[in-house]
Amino acid sequence: MREIILVKNGELVLKGLNRTSFEDVLIKNMKRHLADLGTFTYTKAQSTIMVAPDDENTDLDDAAERLKKVFGIAALSRAAVCEKNMESIISTTLEYLEDELSLAKTFKVEAKRSDKKFPLKSPEICRELGGIILKNHNHLKVDVHNPEITVTVEVRDNFAFVRGNNIKGAGGMPSGTSGRAAVLISGGIDSPVAAYMMAKRGIELIAVHFASPPYTSELAEMKVMELLKRVAAYSGTITTFVVPFTEIQEAIRDYCPTDYFTLVMRRIMMKISEQIARSQNCQALITGESVGQVASQTIYALGCTDAAANMPVFRPCIGMDKEEIIKISRKIETFETSIQPYEDCCTVFTPKHPKTRPQLADVEAAEAQIPDLDKMIERAVSSVKRVFIR
């Protein structure tokens, strides 16, 4: 029995004349996710992409699991291909969905008749197939409102497809259709979630991580790479830039008033990240900040931080509380890694009483006390380490 995967487009159906270009990017991303599983044929038809393995021994279980993480897919389902006649549709349904029908208590049948030359109309297909299913599985009952399994028949131009329940996809927009942005990634819970959320909106990610040895360890850097690997399972490859930040942090400690330390540090991080972002043709920065979550994330502090950047700063977690962020981090499997006790540079030299209502002029004056800051920034940018996370 020939089996394929049917992929249902999400928001792409609303893209009008640009829809084809979005679908082409989606197929490109699907090919990348399935590259090491073998070759597949991709066919676009009526808001659906048919993914057919060229080798019948291809692991479709693995393929379906991978496609669940591809942004731009609203739903997918494995389906059996059969001839366009009721005899073939019935026999394929009973064989292909035997296990699901045996375990379920309720079901319904849906039919989609794209080929209007097919002799039976959709309601007639449903009635005939539903009757046969009930005859062969007399424990089943019909429930058209909330069935445990929905048996769907799609009659297309050349073949018919039989499938069971849909599998929920990742949704969103295909990665790479909304430009590029650089995410400032730490080892915490929030920034991987922010990266995931912006990738879901079609943004291609690069990442910037600040390391301050010996205050931060190699384990802390490895932790960040593992977090990015989890995000990359959805977004695709993330080019990551590791910035040596020790010299700058020590200078902030030595020359800035203690209560301005975190704000000045974040401003310098924004300046460095912007330089890297522009060199990589990015149009925005991404951070994991949530307003009011900590002292450096008050509306006043965020204003002072933003003033250091000359490109848009996206904060998808800005209106979320910690539990909402944690829920997403568990979903994308970054939470357990994020809570590992390896400190990042954001926790180095943290002041006991940071300013919660800073004035920009005062923050800029504190920053100006650091001698040769521009040269230190230049050295840091020229010494970045590049890592490709897949």
XYZ file of C-alpha atoms in Angstrom:
390
model
C 0.000 0.000 0.000
C 1.452 3.328 -1.057
C 1.547 5.892 1.740
C 2.200 9.644 1.634
C 1.987 12.649 3.941
C -0.580 15.374 3.268
C 0.474 18.803 4.526
C -2.166 21.480 5.076
C -1.036 25.072 4.650
C -1.789 27.525 7.440
C -1.801 31.299 6.945
C -0.312 30.879 3.467
C -3.787 30.516 1.977
C -4.360 34.215 2.752
C -1.339 35.448 0.819
C -3.091 36.031 -2.486
C -0.782 36.569 -5.450
C 2.289 36.032 -3.235
C 1.125 32.632 -2.053
C 3.275 30.630 -4.481
C 6.501 32.192 -3.228
C 5.542 31.387 0.385
C 4.719 27.801 -0.565
C 8.070 27.466 -2.340
C 9.899 28.543 0.836
C 7.808 26.106 2.875
C 8.757 23.237 0.559
C 12.417 24.282 0.750
C 12.216 24.134 4.553
C 10.493 20.744 4.479
C 13.233 19.395 2.200
C 15.856 20.597 4.664
C 14.150 18.871 7.587
C 13.800 15.601 5.667
C 17.129 15.695 3.816
C 18.760 12.729 5.540
C 15.662 10.505 5.348
C 15.776 10.094 1.581
C 14.224 11.820 -1.410
C 10.610 12.924 -1.634
C 8.357 14.318 -4.340
C 6.452 17.478 -3.364
C 3.220 18.296 -5.186
C 1.129 21.416 -4.540
C -2.636 21.193 -4.975
C -5.566 23.067 -3.409
C -3.985 24.350 -0.165
C -2.303 20.985 0.320
C 1.237 19.789 -0.316
C 1.567 16.072 -0.987
C 4.863 14.657 0.263
C 5.539 11.289 -1.353
C 8.644 9.237 -0.530
C 10.525 7.971 -3.580
C 11.466 4.850 -1.603
C 8.610 2.868 -0.050
C 10.911 1.862 2.841
C 11.313 5.468 3.999
C 10.554 5.971 7.689
C 7.328 7.995 7.532
C 6.994 8.000 11.325
C 10.217 10.008 11.551
C 9.221 12.168 8.586
C 5.898 13.104 10.188
C 7.593 13.940 13.519
C 10.006 16.263 11.751
C 7.319 17.971 9.681
C 5.368 18.720 12.883
C 8.129 21.230 13.687
C 8.149 23.045 10.351
C 6.645 26.511 10.632
C 3.939 27.234 8.065
C 2.219 23.842 8.412
C -1.192 24.014 10.087
C -1.781 20.264 10.087
C -0.537 17.095 8.467
C -1.667 13.520 8.138
C -0.410 10.246 6.807
C -2.624 8.958 4.025
C -2.992 5.885 1.855
C -3.234 6.296 -1.911
C -5.882 4.272 -3.748
C -7.743 4.092 -7.039
C -10.648 6.457 -7.722
C -13.495 4.010 -7.215
C -15.577 3.102 -4.184
C -14.398 -0.506 -4.094
C -10.768 0.608 -3.753
C -11.651 3.397 -1.293
C -13.580 1.002 0.955
C -10.963 -1.758 0.964
C -8.146 0.738 1.561
C -10.032 2.356 4.443
C -10.717 -0.939 6.202
C -7.115 -2.092 5.844
C -5.269 1.195 6.421
C -7.324 2.387 9.411
C -7.968 -1.023 10.975
C -6.115 -0.310 14.214
C -7.559 3.181 14.737
C -11.110 2.026 14.049
C -10.726 -0.974 16.379
C -9.584 1.229 19.275
C -12.088 4.050 18.812
C -15.633 4.182 20.130
C -17.017 6.910 17.868
C -16.293 8.067 14.328
C -17.512 10.065 11.401
C -16.691 10.139 7.697
C -15.839 13.250 5.698
C -15.393 13.393 1.937
C -13.749 16.010 -0.255
C -14.584 15.526 -3.916
C -12.216 17.763 -5.899
C -12.856 15.754 -9.058
C -16.464 16.625 -9.876
C -16.586 13.823 -12.456
C -16.523 11.224 -9.689
C -19.952 9.504 -9.839
C -20.821 9.877 -6.148
C -21.192 13.231 -4.433
C -19.509 13.865 -1.063
C -22.584 13.002 1.120
C -23.074 9.795 -0.859
C -19.429 8.796 -0.345
C -19.846 9.400 3.401
C -23.026 7.347 3.637
C -21.694 4.376 1.703
C -18.307 4.256 3.425
C -19.808 4.926 6.871
C -22.234 2.036 6.455
C -19.432 -0.371 5.532
C -17.343 0.760 8.525
C -20.267 0.170 10.900
C -20.857 -3.280 9.404
C -17.192 -4.241 9.931
C -16.807 -2.557 13.345
C -20.130 -2.996 15.131
C -18.734 -1.547 18.374
C -18.511 1.885 16.732
C -21.088 4.651 16.929
C -21.408 7.676 14.684
C -20.676 11.031 16.319
C -20.624 13.928 13.875
C -19.765 16.527 16.522
C -16.890 15.077 18.567
C -15.708 11.762 17.089
C -12.607 9.977 18.335
C -11.576 9.367 14.732
C -12.537 11.211 11.583
C -12.126 9.140 8.436
C -11.468 11.467 5.519
C -11.615 10.579 1.832
C -10.188 13.010 -0.708
C -10.971 12.366 -4.354
C -8.395 14.135 -6.500
C -7.743 14.244 -10.251
C -5.604 11.119 -10.483
C -6.012 9.280 -7.174
C -8.029 9.126 -3.993
C -6.553 9.434 -0.517
C -7.776 7.900 2.725
C -6.611 9.250 6.075
C -7.451 9.349 9.756
C -7.131 12.206 12.222
C -4.995 15.240 11.448
C -1.790 15.875 13.369
C -1.454 19.451 14.569
C 1.416 21.318 12.905
C 3.639 24.111 14.201
C 1.572 26.821 12.494
C 2.952 30.267 11.807
C 4.833 31.340 8.702
C 7.668 29.530 6.902
C 11.055 30.520 8.318
C 12.782 32.972 6.024
C 9.668 34.678 4.642
C 9.757 37.651 7.050
C 13.405 38.713 6.903
C 16.300 38.072 9.306
C 16.857 39.090 12.918
C 19.495 38.525 15.597
C 18.390 37.102 18.933
C 20.391 37.941 22.063
C 20.541 34.498 23.621
C 21.360 33.791 27.251
C 21.101 30.565 29.186
C 17.782 31.505 30.751
C 14.205 30.508 30.056
C 13.028 33.591 28.199
C 15.374 34.168 25.245
C 14.973 30.688 23.646
C 11.199 31.184 23.845
C 11.543 34.611 22.210
C 13.658 33.074 19.444
C 11.064 30.349 18.839
C 8.178 32.824 18.754
C 9.822 35.115 16.193
C 10.930 32.159 14.048
C 7.282 31.093 14.063
C 6.444 34.418 12.411
C 8.752 33.591 9.511
C 11.934 35.302 10.702
C 15.268 33.663 9.906
C 17.404 33.686 13.037
C 21.000 34.356 13.857
C 22.059 34.374 17.518
C 24.444 36.460 19.611
C 25.748 35.080 22.905
C 28.039 36.914 25.345
C 30.652 34.886 27.219
C 32.772 36.196 30.105
C 35.383 33.636 31.081
C 36.497 32.944 33.750
C 33.276 34.306 35.295
C 31.234 32.087 32.965
C 32.230 28.503 32.225
C 32.460 26.424 29.086
C 29.478 24.468 30.423
C 27.403 27.653 30.316
C 28.275 28.102 26.644
C 27.473 24.452 25.912
C 24.117 24.959 27.623
C 23.309 27.850 25.261
C 24.265 25.775 22.227
C 21.917 23.023 23.387
C 19.093 25.547 23.772
C 19.704 26.858 20.255
C 19.727 23.303 18.935
C 16.202 22.834 20.328
C 15.052 26.041 18.632
C 16.821 25.102 15.383
C 14.681 21.947 15.216
C 11.888 24.379 14.307
C 13.689 27.298 12.679
C 16.463 25.626 10.720
C 20.176 26.398 11.021
C 21.047 29.244 13.418
C 24.400 30.924 12.827
C 25.595 31.834 16.314
C 28.169 34.468 17.275
C 29.882 34.094 20.652
C 31.188 37.461 21.828
C 34.099 37.697 24.338
C 32.714 40.075 26.939
C 35.065 39.815 29.926
C 37.082 42.970 29.221
C 33.961 45.084 28.825
C 32.254 43.694 31.924
C 35.304 44.326 34.060
C 35.486 47.880 32.738
C 31.813 48.442 33.600
C 32.489 47.108 37.108
C 35.517 49.359 37.538
C 34.150 52.626 36.125
C 30.332 52.678 36.357
C 28.174 53.401 39.408
C 26.962 50.063 40.763
C 23.236 50.742 40.360
C 23.714 51.456 36.638
C 25.801 48.369 35.948
C 23.082 46.164 34.414
C 21.641 48.936 32.260
C 25.030 49.930 30.847
C 25.836 46.274 30.207
C 22.589 45.720 28.313
C 23.130 48.865 26.235
C 26.589 47.712 25.199
C 25.211 44.277 24.357
C 22.662 45.968 22.100
C 25.368 47.984 20.352
C 27.533 44.916 19.710
C 24.564 42.817 18.622
C 23.467 45.520 16.202
C 26.898 45.588 14.567
C 26.830 41.806 14.141
C 23.212 41.897 12.961
C 23.923 44.475 10.270
C 26.922 42.487 9.042
C 24.553 39.528 8.552
C 21.839 41.525 6.744
C 19.461 41.420 9.708
C 16.669 43.966 10.053
C 15.965 43.681 13.787
C 17.117 42.459 17.200
C 15.177 40.021 19.411
C 15.319 39.803 23.205
C 13.448 37.744 25.797
C 12.523 40.626 28.088
C 9.145 40.759 29.830
C 8.090 44.110 31.225
C 8.443 44.330 35.005
C 9.863 40.827 35.392
C 13.113 42.113 36.930
C 14.421 45.560 37.862
C 16.250 46.033 34.556
C 13.059 45.325 32.616
C 10.871 48.168 33.815
C 9.394 50.382 31.132
C 11.925 53.069 32.072
C 14.897 50.706 31.857
C 13.736 49.257 28.541
C 13.534 52.766 27.126
C 17.159 53.396 28.099
C 18.205 50.068 26.553
C 16.358 50.724 23.305
C 18.031 54.093 22.932
C 21.327 52.271 22.327
C 19.984 50.483 19.230
C 19.307 51.974 15.833
C 17.147 49.119 14.560
C 13.836 47.650 15.737
C 13.916 45.491 18.886
C 11.330 42.696 19.014
C 10.258 41.421 22.435
C 7.632 38.699 21.889
C 7.519 37.859 25.624
C 6.948 41.461 26.686
C 3.367 41.022 27.931
C 3.687 37.463 29.253
C 4.101 36.330 32.833
C 6.652 33.724 33.830
C 4.221 30.819 33.828
C 3.172 31.580 30.254
C 6.805 31.666 29.150
C 7.575 28.428 31.008
C 4.619 26.723 29.312
C 6.095 27.465 25.888
C 9.597 26.476 27.005
C 8.256 23.084 28.068
C 6.483 22.694 24.736
C 9.696 23.304 22.754
C 11.743 21.253 25.257
C 14.098 24.032 26.363
C 12.940 24.349 29.983
C 14.978 21.525 31.533
C 18.126 22.819 29.842
C 17.421 26.444 30.802
C 17.230 25.644 34.517
C 20.631 23.946 34.613
C 22.753 25.900 37.163
C 25.410 27.319 34.829
C 25.577 31.101 35.132
C 25.691 33.381 32.096
C 27.270 36.816 31.916
C 23.970 38.567 32.727
C 24.340 37.373 36.324
C 27.983 38.472 36.701
C 28.517 41.492 39.006
C 24.746 41.944 39.415
C 24.014 44.965 41.660
C 21.897 44.500 44.766
C 19.842 47.638 44.105
C 19.636 48.441 40.376
C 17.847 51.548 39.168
C 14.214 50.831 38.354
C 13.338 54.331 37.063
C 16.517 55.422 35.329
C 16.821 58.579 33.251
C 18.506 58.181 29.882
C 20.866 61.109 30.473
C 22.114 59.541 33.715
C 22.644 56.139 32.077
C 24.528 57.698 29.172
C 26.679 59.656 31.638
C 27.514 56.435 33.513
C 28.404 54.714 30.245
C 30.593 57.642 29.203
C 32.824 57.054 32.242
C 34.242 53.886 30.650
C 37.534 54.782 28.933
C 38.146 53.522 25.375
C 34.752 51.804 25.246
C 34.530 52.071 21.460
C 37.887 50.321 21.078
C 36.813 47.545 23.450
C 33.607 47.059 21.465
C 35.655 46.930 18.264
C 37.957 44.279 19.754
C 34.989 42.218 20.945
C 33.272 42.307 17.543
C 36.475 41.374 15.714
C 37.051 38.405 18.060
C 33.652 36.705 17.849
C 33.501 32.945 17.413
C 31.046 31.665 14.831
C 29.151 28.414 15.404
C 26.535 26.807 13.143
C 23.697 25.231 15.120
C 21.494 22.717 13.309
